[in-house]
Amino acid sequence: MTGIEHYLSIFTKAVFIENIVLAYFLGLCSFLAISKKIDASVGIGLAVIVVLTITAPINWFLWKFLLDKGALVWISSDFQDTDLGFLKLIVFISVIAAMVQLVEMFMERFSQSLYNSLGIFLPLIAVNCSILGGSLFMVEREYTISETVVYGFGSGVGFFLAIVALASIRYRIRYSNIPPRLRGVGMAMLLTGLLSMAFMAFSGIDL
Amino acid sequence: MELFNSESKKIVSDPINVNNPISLQVLGICSALAVTIRLDQAIIMTLAVVFVLCSSNVILSLIRNYIPARVRIVIMLSVIASLVSVVDELLKAYLYDMSKQLSVFVGLIITNCIIMGRAEAFALKHGPSKAFLDGLGNSMGYGLIIIVVSFFRELFGAGTITLPDGGAGYVLWSIPESWYAAGYENIGLLVLSPGAFIILGLVIWIQREFAGVEEDA
């Protein structure tokens, strides 16, 4: 199961077939709140790609060498049965919060223009479920390190595509005559349902 | 104690109707959709959220005067993450089948914005008893919506109504064979993800009609 096709298949799956927003409902809070504006959507989409691609592999290393059952054997064989798996939620969320902070500092130092466009979205991402969800799925599906990188990047691209698509549709219908109580979130949910239906068409593709 | 006066009643009942966390504050949608395939999953998820939100609100409200404002996010996250880990382990120990079905979504209660949102907006500014009531009201408002959504998704999507029990769920009622023989068919789309979005969109619309709230654009 190696070779470029395997990774391509994980990537396509993460972007289209198992889109993290439209099939697994992750990251919906920011997805609905920010998709009112297209440029802001592009910003948070890019920020999610960056943070997911970085945090998923880091959490993979922590899982394999610290938390998983028997992961501590590299220290001494006494730890053969030690299982720190119950700490994974706390560890993952701390890593994510710390990484978001680091990425923000790096951006501010090295790319002022990128910082100005993405800066305000980064703190929001720490509590975006898609980031933690990416790490948890990576554990559940037992990916290897290279698969994790591809999966993290693919999920980020999936989020980017979905949020930009929804923002464009919402921009397009802004003068439509929608029943007043359905305006805003209600309509956004229905649109997301239609988008999700469109993405389901990819599920027939077998790679 | 002012536990049962009209103000406390308002703290509990507001989030259930006119300030519902899902349909009006738009918080915590992520988990709301994923666990609504079956009624029993939604009920267990509601109980988990009631526990986490009430305890996190009380704990954070008790220590609110000792938390420096600059590091409050980290403190909130660690309190919430510990509580969620407790729930996760409890589910694994006593309701193993259910914890397998809910998979990562129990863990994702941490990033459920309702919990962070209520901690930030309410628990850090009020005393423990009010914070408890606020937690109770908001988690029940959340539960109300996901239970309604899952009821319709399961009934029309899979043709059953399942209540939680120790194992794989107790089927309370299912659509009789004679209906299928007469040509009735389940709407398979409702079990898939688009169905969840559409049902939740409609529920939000109806809920807003009741609450009488509008949003521009």
mmCIF file with all atom_site columns, C-alpha atoms in Angstrom, chain B residues 6-206:
data_model
loop_
_atom_site.group_PDB
_atom_site.id
_atom_site.type_symbol
_atom_site.label_atom_id
_atom_site.label_alt_id
_atom_site.label_comp_id
_atom_site.label_asym_id
_atom_site.label_entity_id
_atom_site.label_seq_id
_atom_site.pdbx_PDB_ins_code
_atom_site.Cartn_x
_atom_site.Cartn_y
_atom_site.Cartn_z
_atom_site.occupancy
_atom_site.B_iso_or_equiv
_atom_site.pdbx_formal_charge
_atom_site.auth_seq_id
_atom_site.auth_comp_id
_atom_site.auth_asym_id
_atom_site.auth_atom_id
_atom_site.pdbx_PDB_model_num
ATOM 1   C CA . SER B 1 6   ? -38.082 34.806 38.790 1.00 0.00 ? 6   SER B CA 1
ATOM 2   C CA . GLU B 1 7   ? -34.594 35.895 37.799 1.00 0.00 ? 7   GLU B CA 1
ATOM 3   C CA . SER B 1 8   ? -33.173 32.395 38.167 1.00 0.00 ? 8   SER B CA 1
ATOM 4   C CA . LYS B 1 9   ? -36.133 31.020 36.271 1.00 0.00 ? 9   LYS B CA 1
ATOM 5   C CA . LYS B 1 10  ? -35.304 33.406 33.447 1.00 0.00 ? 10  LYS B CA 1
ATOM 6   C CA . ILE B 1 11  ? -31.670 32.278 33.429 1.00 0.00 ? 11  ILE B CA 1
ATOM 7   C CA . VAL B 1 12  ? -32.823 28.709 32.848 1.00 0.00 ? 12  VAL B CA 1
ATOM 8   C CA . SER B 1 13  ? -35.705 29.301 30.467 1.00 0.00 ? 13  SER B CA 1
ATOM 9   C CA . ASP B 1 14  ? -34.208 31.986 28.211 1.00 0.00 ? 14  ASP B CA 1
ATOM 10  C CA . PRO B 1 15  ? -31.607 29.745 26.589 1.00 0.00 ? 15  PRO B CA 1
ATOM 11  C CA . ILE B 1 16  ? -34.246 27.089 25.984 1.00 0.00 ? 16  ILE B CA 1
ATOM 12  C CA . ASN B 1 17  ? -36.368 29.411 23.883 1.00 0.00 ? 17  ASN B CA 1
ATOM 13  C CA . VAL B 1 18  ? -35.567 33.051 23.069 1.00 0.00 ? 18  VAL B CA 1
ATOM 14  C CA . ASN B 1 19  ? -31.798 32.776 23.427 1.00 0.00 ? 19  ASN B CA 1
ATOM 15  C CA . ASN B 1 20  ? -31.275 29.186 22.329 1.00 0.00 ? 20  ASN B CA 1
ATOM 16  C CA . PRO B 1 21  ? -27.563 28.380 22.005 1.00 0.00 ? 21  PRO B CA 1
ATOM 17  C CA . ILE B 1 22  ? -27.891 26.541 18.707 1.00 0.00 ? 22  ILE B CA 1
ATOM 18  C CA . SER B 1 23  ? -30.519 28.426 16.794 1.00 0.00 ? 23  SER B CA 1
ATOM 19  C CA . LEU B 1 24  ? -29.942 31.959 18.088 1.00 0.00 ? 24  LEU B CA 1
ATOM 20  C CA . GLN B 1 25  ? -26.450 32.209 19.527 1.00 0.00 ? 25  GLN B CA 1
ATOM 21  C CA . VAL B 1 26  ? -25.241 29.800 16.764 1.00 0.00 ? 26  VAL B CA 1
ATOM 22  C CA . LEU B 1 27  ? -22.844 27.954 19.045 1.00 0.00 ? 27  LEU B CA 1
ATOM 23  C CA . GLY B 1 28  ? -22.030 24.277 19.176 1.00 0.00 ? 28  GLY B CA 1
ATOM 24  C CA . ILE B 1 29  ? -23.393 23.319 15.786 1.00 0.00 ? 29  ILE B CA 1
ATOM 25  C CA . CYS B 1 30  ? -20.560 20.919 14.978 1.00 0.00 ? 30  CYS B CA 1
ATOM 26  C CA . SER B 1 31  ? -21.472 18.227 17.421 1.00 0.00 ? 31  SER B CA 1
ATOM 27  C CA . ALA B 1 32  ? -25.166 18.997 17.073 1.00 0.00 ? 32  ALA B CA 1
ATOM 28  C CA . LEU B 1 33  ? -25.241 17.498 13.604 1.00 0.00 ? 33  LEU B CA 1
ATOM 29  C CA . ALA B 1 34  ? -22.929 14.559 13.878 1.00 0.00 ? 34  ALA B CA 1
ATOM 30  C CA . VAL B 1 35  ? -24.712 12.817 16.735 1.00 0.00 ? 35  VAL B CA 1
ATOM 31  C CA . THR B 1 36  ? -28.242 13.226 15.428 1.00 0.00 ? 36  THR B CA 1
ATOM 32  C CA . ILE B 1 37  ? -28.422 10.099 13.295 1.00 0.00 ? 37  ILE B CA 1
ATOM 33  C CA . ARG B 1 38  ? -30.206 8.256  16.093 1.00 0.00 ? 38  ARG B CA 1
ATOM 34  C CA . LEU B 1 39  ? -32.262 9.442  19.041 1.00 0.00 ? 39  LEU B CA 1
ATOM 35  C CA . ASP B 1 40  ? -30.317 7.459  21.636 1.00 0.00 ? 40  ASP B CA 1
ATOM 36  C CA . GLN B 1 41  ? -27.020 9.018  20.536 1.00 0.00 ? 41  GLN B CA 1
ATOM 37  C CA . ALA B 1 42  ? -28.540 12.478 20.862 1.00 0.00 ? 42  ALA B CA 1
ATOM 38  C CA . ILE B 1 43  ? -29.858 11.723 24.354 1.00 0.00 ? 43  ILE B CA 1
ATOM 39  C CA . ILE B 1 44  ? -26.494 10.445 25.592 1.00 0.00 ? 44  ILE B CA 1
ATOM 40  C CA . MET B 1 45  ? -24.736 13.422 24.006 1.00 0.00 ? 45  MET B CA 1
ATOM 41  C CA . THR B 1 46  ? -27.192 15.786 25.716 1.00 0.00 ? 46  THR B CA 1
ATOM 42  C CA . LEU B 1 47  ? -26.456 14.192 29.095 1.00 0.00 ? 47  LEU B CA 1
ATOM 43  C CA . ALA B 1 48  ? -22.722 14.506 28.472 1.00 0.00 ? 48  ALA B CA 1
ATOM 44  C CA . VAL B 1 49  ? -23.082 18.172 27.560 1.00 0.00 ? 49  VAL B CA 1
ATOM 45  C CA . VAL B 1 50  ? -25.343 18.869 30.575 1.00 0.00 ? 50  VAL B CA 1
ATOM 46  C CA . PHE B 1 51  ? -22.686 17.377 32.836 1.00 0.00 ? 51  PHE B CA 1
ATOM 47  C CA . VAL B 1 52  ? -19.722 19.157 31.231 1.00 0.00 ? 52  VAL B CA 1
ATOM 48  C CA . LEU B 1 53  ? -21.391 22.548 30.872 1.00 0.00 ? 53  LEU B CA 1
ATOM 49  C CA . CYS B 1 54  ? -22.848 22.655 34.399 1.00 0.00 ? 54  CYS B CA 1
ATOM 50  C CA . SER B 1 55  ? -19.620 21.510 36.035 1.00 0.00 ? 55  SER B CA 1
ATOM 51  C CA . SER B 1 56  ? -17.360 23.740 33.956 1.00 0.00 ? 56  SER B CA 1
ATOM 52  C CA . ASN B 1 57  ? -19.586 26.749 34.649 1.00 0.00 ? 57  ASN B CA 1
ATOM 53  C CA . VAL B 1 58  ? -19.571 26.074 38.409 1.00 0.00 ? 58  VAL B CA 1
ATOM 54  C CA . ILE B 1 59  ? -15.836 25.368 38.615 1.00 0.00 ? 59  ILE B CA 1
ATOM 55  C CA . LEU B 1 60  ? -14.854 28.394 36.543 1.00 0.00 ? 60  LEU B CA 1
ATOM 56  C CA . SER B 1 61  ? -17.254 30.601 38.446 1.00 0.00 ? 61  SER B CA 1
ATOM 57  C CA . LEU B 1 62  ? -15.756 29.454 41.773 1.00 0.00 ? 62  LEU B CA 1
ATOM 58  C CA . ILE B 1 63  ? -12.216 30.304 40.683 1.00 0.00 ? 63  ILE B CA 1
ATOM 59  C CA . ARG B 1 64  ? -13.151 33.352 38.609 1.00 0.00 ? 64  ARG B CA 1
ATOM 60  C CA . ASN B 1 65  ? -11.500 35.849 40.952 1.00 0.00 ? 65  ASN B CA 1
ATOM 61  C CA . TYR B 1 66  ? -8.166  34.045 40.778 1.00 0.00 ? 66  TYR B CA 1
ATOM 62  C CA . ILE B 1 67  ? -7.908  33.754 36.997 1.00 0.00 ? 67  ILE B CA 1
ATOM 63  C CA . PRO B 1 68  ? -5.691  36.394 35.350 1.00 0.00 ? 68  PRO B CA 1
ATOM 64  C CA . ALA B 1 69  ? -7.498  37.760 32.313 1.00 0.00 ? 69  ALA B CA 1
ATOM 65  C CA . ARG B 1 70  ? -4.578  37.131 29.959 1.00 0.00 ? 70  ARG B CA 1
ATOM 66  C CA . VAL B 1 71  ? -4.404  33.382 30.469 1.00 0.00 ? 71  VAL B CA 1
ATOM 67  C CA . ARG B 1 72  ? -8.104  32.708 30.920 1.00 0.00 ? 72  ARG B CA 1
ATOM 68  C CA . ILE B 1 73  ? -8.516  30.875 27.606 1.00 0.00 ? 73  ILE B CA 1
ATOM 69  C CA . VAL B 1 74  ? -5.873  28.299 28.532 1.00 0.00 ? 74  VAL B CA 1
ATOM 70  C CA . ILE B 1 75  ? -7.405  27.819 31.985 1.00 0.00 ? 75  ILE B CA 1
ATOM 71  C CA . MET B 1 76  ? -10.889 27.411 30.542 1.00 0.00 ? 76  MET B CA 1
ATOM 72  C CA . LEU B 1 77  ? -9.603  24.920 27.982 1.00 0.00 ? 77  LEU B CA 1
ATOM 73  C CA . SER B 1 78  ? -7.819  22.830 30.588 1.00 0.00 ? 78  SER B CA 1
ATOM 74  C CA . VAL B 1 79  ? -10.828 22.717 32.938 1.00 0.00 ? 79  VAL B CA 1
ATOM 75  C CA . ILE B 1 80  ? -13.115 21.756 30.050 1.00 0.00 ? 80  ILE B CA 1
ATOM 76  C CA . ALA B 1 81  ? -10.672 19.220 28.628 1.00 0.00 ? 81  ALA B CA 1
ATOM 77  C CA . SER B 1 82  ? -10.356 17.488 32.009 1.00 0.00 ? 82  SER B CA 1
ATOM 78  C CA . LEU B 1 83  ? -14.127 17.257 32.394 1.00 0.00 ? 83  LEU B CA 1
ATOM 79  C CA . VAL B 1 84  ? -14.510 15.899 28.870 1.00 0.00 ? 84  VAL B CA 1
ATOM 80  C CA . SER B 1 85  ? -11.822 13.296 29.509 1.00 0.00 ? 85  SER B CA 1
ATOM 81  C CA . VAL B 1 86  ? -13.829 12.158 32.562 1.00 0.00 ? 86  VAL B CA 1
ATOM 82  C CA . VAL B 1 87  ? -16.978 11.807 30.452 1.00 0.00 ? 87  VAL B CA 1
ATOM 83  C CA . ASP B 1 88  ? -15.049 9.988  27.724 1.00 0.00 ? 88  ASP B CA 1
ATOM 84  C CA . GLU B 1 89  ? -13.621 7.461  30.186 1.00 0.00 ? 89  GLU B CA 1
ATOM 85  C CA . LEU B 1 90  ? -17.011 6.973  31.898 1.00 0.00 ? 90  LEU B CA 1
ATOM 86  C CA . LEU B 1 91  ? -18.680 6.253  28.560 1.00 0.00 ? 91  LEU B CA 1
ATOM 87  C CA . LYS B 1 92  ? -15.954 3.790  27.631 1.00 0.00 ? 92  LYS B CA 1
ATOM 88  C CA . ALA B 1 93  ? -16.384 2.031  30.962 1.00 0.00 ? 93  ALA B CA 1
ATOM 89  C CA . TYR B 1 94  ? -20.172 1.828  31.199 1.00 0.00 ? 94  TYR B CA 1
ATOM 90  C CA . LEU B 1 95  ? -21.575 2.398  27.695 1.00 0.00 ? 95  LEU B CA 1
ATOM 91  C CA . TYR B 1 96  ? -18.919 0.928  25.435 1.00 0.00 ? 96  TYR B CA 1
ATOM 92  C CA . ASP B 1 97  ? -21.141 0.483  22.353 1.00 0.00 ? 97  ASP B CA 1
ATOM 93  C CA . MET B 1 98  ? -22.332 4.052  22.605 1.00 0.00 ? 98  MET B CA 1
ATOM 94  C CA . SER B 1 99  ? -18.824 5.415  23.005 1.00 0.00 ? 99  SER B CA 1
ATOM 95  C CA . LYS B 1 100 ? -17.799 3.540  19.837 1.00 0.00 ? 100 LYS B CA 1
ATOM 96  C CA . GLN B 1 101 ? -20.718 5.069  17.925 1.00 0.00 ? 101 GLN B CA 1
ATOM 97  C CA . LEU B 1 102 ? -20.057 8.596  19.137 1.00 0.00 ? 102 LEU B CA 1
ATOM 98  C CA . SER B 1 103 ? -16.324 8.052  18.370 1.00 0.00 ? 103 SER B CA 1
ATOM 99  C CA . VAL B 1 104 ? -14.450 11.353 18.230 1.00 0.00 ? 104 VAL B CA 1
ATOM 100 C CA . PHE B 1 105 ? -17.478 13.499 18.917 1.00 0.00 ? 105 PHE B CA 1
ATOM 101 C CA . VAL B 1 106 ? -17.310 13.058 22.685 1.00 0.00 ? 106 VAL B CA 1
ATOM 102 C CA . GLY B 1 107 ? -13.790 14.471 22.582 1.00 0.00 ? 107 GLY B CA 1
ATOM 103 C CA . LEU B 1 108 ? -15.007 17.290 20.424 1.00 0.00 ? 108 LEU B CA 1
ATOM 104 C CA . ILE B 1 109 ? -17.202 18.574 23.274 1.00 0.00 ? 109 ILE B CA 1
ATOM 105 C CA . ILE B 1 110 ? -13.994 20.422 24.254 1.00 0.00 ? 110 ILE B CA 1
ATOM 106 C CA . THR B 1 111 ? -14.193 22.582 21.185 1.00 0.00 ? 111 THR B CA 1
ATOM 107 C CA . ASN B 1 112 ? -17.967 22.866 21.438 1.00 0.00 ? 112 ASN B CA 1
ATOM 108 C CA . CYS B 1 113 ? -18.274 26.623 21.386 1.00 0.00 ? 113 CYS B CA 1
ATOM 109 C CA . ILE B 1 114 ? -21.284 26.586 23.754 1.00 0.00 ? 114 ILE B CA 1
ATOM 110 C CA . ILE B 1 115 ? -19.060 25.601 26.638 1.00 0.00 ? 115 ILE B CA 1
ATOM 111 C CA . MET B 1 116 ? -16.299 28.138 25.976 1.00 0.00 ? 116 MET B CA 1
ATOM 112 C CA . GLY B 1 117 ? -18.898 30.733 25.080 1.00 0.00 ? 117 GLY B CA 1
ATOM 113 C CA . ARG B 1 118 ? -20.913 30.362 28.287 1.00 0.00 ? 118 ARG B CA 1
ATOM 114 C CA . ALA B 1 119 ? -17.764 30.271 30.411 1.00 0.00 ? 119 ALA B CA 1
ATOM 115 C CA . GLU B 1 120 ? -16.558 33.493 28.836 1.00 0.00 ? 120 GLU B CA 1
ATOM 116 C CA . ALA B 1 121 ? -19.901 35.283 28.722 1.00 0.00 ? 121 ALA B CA 1
ATOM 117 C CA . PHE B 1 122 ? -21.489 34.148 31.969 1.00 0.00 ? 122 PHE B CA 1
ATOM 118 C CA . ALA B 1 123 ? -19.522 31.979 34.400 1.00 0.00 ? 123 ALA B CA 1
ATOM 119 C CA . LEU B 1 124 ? -16.609 34.392 34.721 1.00 0.00 ? 124 LEU B CA 1
ATOM 120 C CA . LYS B 1 125 ? -18.964 37.199 35.717 1.00 0.00 ? 125 LYS B CA 1
ATOM 121 C CA . HIS B 1 126 ? -21.496 35.528 38.032 1.00 0.00 ? 126 HIS B CA 1
ATOM 122 C CA . GLY B 1 127 ? -21.634 33.423 41.183 1.00 0.00 ? 127 GLY B CA 1
ATOM 123 C CA . PRO B 1 128 ? -21.675 29.600 41.156 1.00 0.00 ? 128 PRO B CA 1
ATOM 124 C CA . SER B 1 129 ? -25.411 29.101 41.681 1.00 0.00 ? 129 SER B CA 1
ATOM 125 C CA . LYS B 1 130 ? -26.346 31.367 38.787 1.00 0.00 ? 130 LYS B CA 1
ATOM 126 C CA . ALA B 1 131 ? -23.596 29.853 36.654 1.00 0.00 ? 131 ALA B CA 1
ATOM 127 C CA . PHE B 1 132 ? -25.032 26.404 37.357 1.00 0.00 ? 132 PHE B CA 1
ATOM 128 C CA . LEU B 1 133 ? -28.506 27.518 36.266 1.00 0.00 ? 133 LEU B CA 1
ATOM 129 C CA . ASP B 1 134 ? -27.072 29.108 33.134 1.00 0.00 ? 134 ASP B CA 1
ATOM 130 C CA . GLY B 1 135 ? -25.233 25.882 32.339 1.00 0.00 ? 135 GLY B CA 1
ATOM 131 C CA . LEU B 1 136 ? -28.387 23.873 32.894 1.00 0.00 ? 136 LEU B CA 1
ATOM 132 C CA . GLY B 1 137 ? -30.501 26.153 30.700 1.00 0.00 ? 137 GLY B CA 1
ATOM 133 C CA . ASN B 1 138 ? -28.029 26.286 27.846 1.00 0.00 ? 138 ASN B CA 1
ATOM 134 C CA . SER B 1 139 ? -27.307 22.591 27.788 1.00 0.00 ? 139 SER B CA 1
ATOM 135 C CA . MET B 1 140 ? -31.037 21.860 27.819 1.00 0.00 ? 140 MET B CA 1
ATOM 136 C CA . GLY B 1 141 ? -31.574 24.323 24.988 1.00 0.00 ? 141 GLY B CA 1
ATOM 137 C CA . TYR B 1 142 ? -28.875 22.470 23.078 1.00 0.00 ? 142 TYR B CA 1
ATOM 138 C CA . GLY B 1 143 ? -30.393 19.120 23.990 1.00 0.00 ? 143 GLY B CA 1
ATOM 139 C CA . LEU B 1 144 ? -33.869 20.192 22.922 1.00 0.00 ? 144 LEU B CA 1
ATOM 140 C CA . ILE B 1 145 ? -32.693 21.044 19.413 1.00 0.00 ? 145 ILE B CA 1
ATOM 141 C CA . ILE B 1 146 ? -30.559 17.948 18.866 1.00 0.00 ? 146 ILE B CA 1
ATOM 142 C CA . ILE B 1 147 ? -33.262 15.659 20.246 1.00 0.00 ? 147 ILE B CA 1
ATOM 143 C CA . VAL B 1 148 ? -35.857 17.156 17.890 1.00 0.00 ? 148 VAL B CA 1
ATOM 144 C CA . VAL B 1 149 ? -33.471 16.910 14.926 1.00 0.00 ? 149 VAL B CA 1
ATOM 145 C CA . SER B 1 150 ? -32.471 13.332 15.707 1.00 0.00 ? 150 SER B CA 1
ATOM 146 C CA . PHE B 1 151 ? -36.088 12.285 16.272 1.00 0.00 ? 151 PHE B CA 1
ATOM 147 C CA . PHE B 1 152 ? -37.047 13.358 12.758 1.00 0.00 ? 152 PHE B CA 1
ATOM 148 C CA . ARG B 1 153 ? -33.858 12.054 11.170 1.00 0.00 ? 153 ARG B CA 1
ATOM 149 C CA . GLU B 1 154 ? -34.254 8.628  12.719 1.00 0.00 ? 154 GLU B CA 1
ATOM 150 C CA . LEU B 1 155 ? -38.014 8.329  12.258 1.00 0.00 ? 155 LEU B CA 1
ATOM 151 C CA . PHE B 1 156 ? -38.112 9.350  8.610  1.00 0.00 ? 156 PHE B CA 1
ATOM 152 C CA . GLY B 1 157 ? -34.604 8.236  7.670  1.00 0.00 ? 157 GLY B CA 1
ATOM 153 C CA . ALA B 1 158 ? -34.367 4.813  9.262  1.00 0.00 ? 158 ALA B CA 1
ATOM 154 C CA . GLY B 1 159 ? -37.965 4.212  10.331 1.00 0.00 ? 159 GLY B CA 1
ATOM 155 C CA . THR B 1 160 ? -37.221 3.558  14.008 1.00 0.00 ? 160 THR B CA 1
ATOM 156 C CA . ILE B 1 161 ? -37.170 5.324  17.365 1.00 0.00 ? 161 ILE B CA 1
ATOM 157 C CA . THR B 1 162 ? -34.329 4.122  19.565 1.00 0.00 ? 162 THR B CA 1
ATOM 158 C CA . LEU B 1 163 ? -33.860 4.872  23.253 1.00 0.00 ? 163 LEU B CA 1
ATOM 159 C CA . PRO B 1 164 ? -30.526 4.442  25.017 1.00 0.00 ? 164 PRO B CA 1
ATOM 160 C CA . ASP B 1 165 ? -29.866 1.367  27.133 1.00 0.00 ? 165 ASP B CA 1
ATOM 161 C CA . GLY B 1 166 ? -26.725 -0.402 28.298 1.00 0.00 ? 166 GLY B CA 1
ATOM 162 C CA . GLY B 1 167 ? -26.009 -1.963 24.921 1.00 0.00 ? 167 GLY B CA 1
ATOM 163 C CA . ALA B 1 168 ? -26.740 -1.113 21.328 1.00 0.00 ? 168 ALA B CA 1
ATOM 164 C CA . GLY B 1 169 ? -29.991 0.753  22.059 1.00 0.00 ? 169 GLY B CA 1
ATOM 165 C CA . TYR B 1 170 ? -33.573 -0.267 22.733 1.00 0.00 ? 170 TYR B CA 1
ATOM 166 C CA . VAL B 1 171 ? -35.920 0.079  19.765 1.00 0.00 ? 171 VAL B CA 1
ATOM 167 C CA . LEU B 1 172 ? -39.045 1.724  21.148 1.00 0.00 ? 172 LEU B CA 1
ATOM 168 C CA . TRP B 1 173 ? -41.036 1.718  17.940 1.00 0.00 ? 173 TRP B CA 1
ATOM 169 C CA . SER B 1 174 ? -40.364 0.985  14.324 1.00 0.00 ? 174 SER B CA 1
ATOM 170 C CA . ILE B 1 175 ? -42.466 1.463  11.254 1.00 0.00 ? 175 ILE B CA 1
ATOM 171 C CA . PRO B 1 176 ? -44.468 -1.766 10.763 1.00 0.00 ? 176 PRO B CA 1
ATOM 172 C CA . GLU B 1 177 ? -43.744 -4.048 7.813  1.00 0.00 ? 177 GLU B CA 1
ATOM 173 C CA . SER B 1 178 ? -47.274 -3.557 6.508  1.00 0.00 ? 178 SER B CA 1
ATOM 174 C CA . TRP B 1 179 ? -46.508 0.116  5.788  1.00 0.00 ? 179 TRP B CA 1
ATOM 175 C CA . TYR B 1 180 ? -43.511 -0.865 3.662  1.00 0.00 ? 180 TYR B CA 1
ATOM 176 C CA . ALA B 1 181 ? -45.687 -3.468 1.939  1.00 0.00 ? 181 ALA B CA 1
ATOM 177 C CA . ALA B 1 182 ? -48.191 -0.692 1.179  1.00 0.00 ? 182 ALA B CA 1
ATOM 178 C CA . GLY B 1 183 ? -45.463 1.305  -0.563 1.00 0.00 ? 183 GLY B CA 1
ATOM 179 C CA . TYR B 1 184 ? -44.014 3.471  2.217  1.00 0.00 ? 184 TYR B CA 1
ATOM 180 C CA . GLU B 1 185 ? -40.306 4.161  1.885  1.00 0.00 ? 185 GLU B CA 1
ATOM 181 C CA . ASN B 1 186 ? -37.714 5.646  4.221  1.00 0.00 ? 186 ASN B CA 1
ATOM 182 C CA . ILE B 1 187 ? -36.011 8.850  3.096  1.00 0.00 ? 187 ILE B CA 1
ATOM 183 C CA . GLY B 1 188 ? -32.443 7.607  2.961  1.00 0.00 ? 188 GLY B CA 1
ATOM 184 C CA . LEU B 1 189 ? -31.100 11.111 2.412  1.00 0.00 ? 189 LEU B CA 1
ATOM 185 C CA . LEU B 1 190 ? -31.977 12.077 5.977  1.00 0.00 ? 190 LEU B CA 1
ATOM 186 C CA . VAL B 1 191 ? -29.514 9.584  7.401  1.00 0.00 ? 191 VAL B CA 1
ATOM 187 C CA . LEU B 1 192 ? -26.717 11.076 5.300  1.00 0.00 ? 192 LEU B CA 1
ATOM 188 C CA . SER B 1 193 ? -25.085 14.405 6.081  1.00 0.00 ? 193 SER B CA 1
ATOM 189 C CA . PRO B 1 194 ? -27.167 16.663 3.756  1.00 0.00 ? 194 PRO B CA 1
ATOM 190 C CA . GLY B 1 195 ? -30.280 15.565 5.634  1.00 0.00 ? 195 GLY B CA 1
ATOM 191 C CA . ALA B 1 196 ? -28.796 16.787 8.906  1.00 0.00 ? 196 ALA B CA 1
ATOM 192 C CA . PHE B 1 197 ? -28.066 20.234 7.496  1.00 0.00 ? 197 PHE B CA 1
ATOM 193 C CA . ILE B 1 198 ? -31.486 20.603 5.954  1.00 0.00 ? 198 ILE B CA 1
ATOM 194 C CA . ILE B 1 199 ? -33.433 19.394 9.005  1.00 0.00 ? 199 ILE B CA 1
ATOM 195 C CA . LEU B 1 200 ? -31.390 21.642 11.306 1.00 0.00 ? 200 LEU B CA 1
ATOM 196 C CA . GLY B 1 201 ? -31.955 24.591 8.947  1.00 0.00 ? 201 GLY B CA 1
ATOM 197 C CA . LEU B 1 202 ? -35.701 24.016 9.088  1.00 0.00 ? 202 LEU B CA 1
ATOM 198 C CA . VAL B 1 203 ? -35.678 23.533 12.879 1.00 0.00 ? 203 VAL B CA 1
ATOM 199 C CA . ILE B 1 204 ? -33.788 26.821 13.267 1.00 0.00 ? 204 ILE B CA 1
ATOM 200 C CA . TRP B 1 205 ? -36.377 28.540 11.068 1.00 0.00 ? 205 TRP B CA 1
ATOM 201 C CA . ILE B 1 206 ? -39.299 27.174 13.117 1.00 0.00 ? 206 ILE B CA 1
#
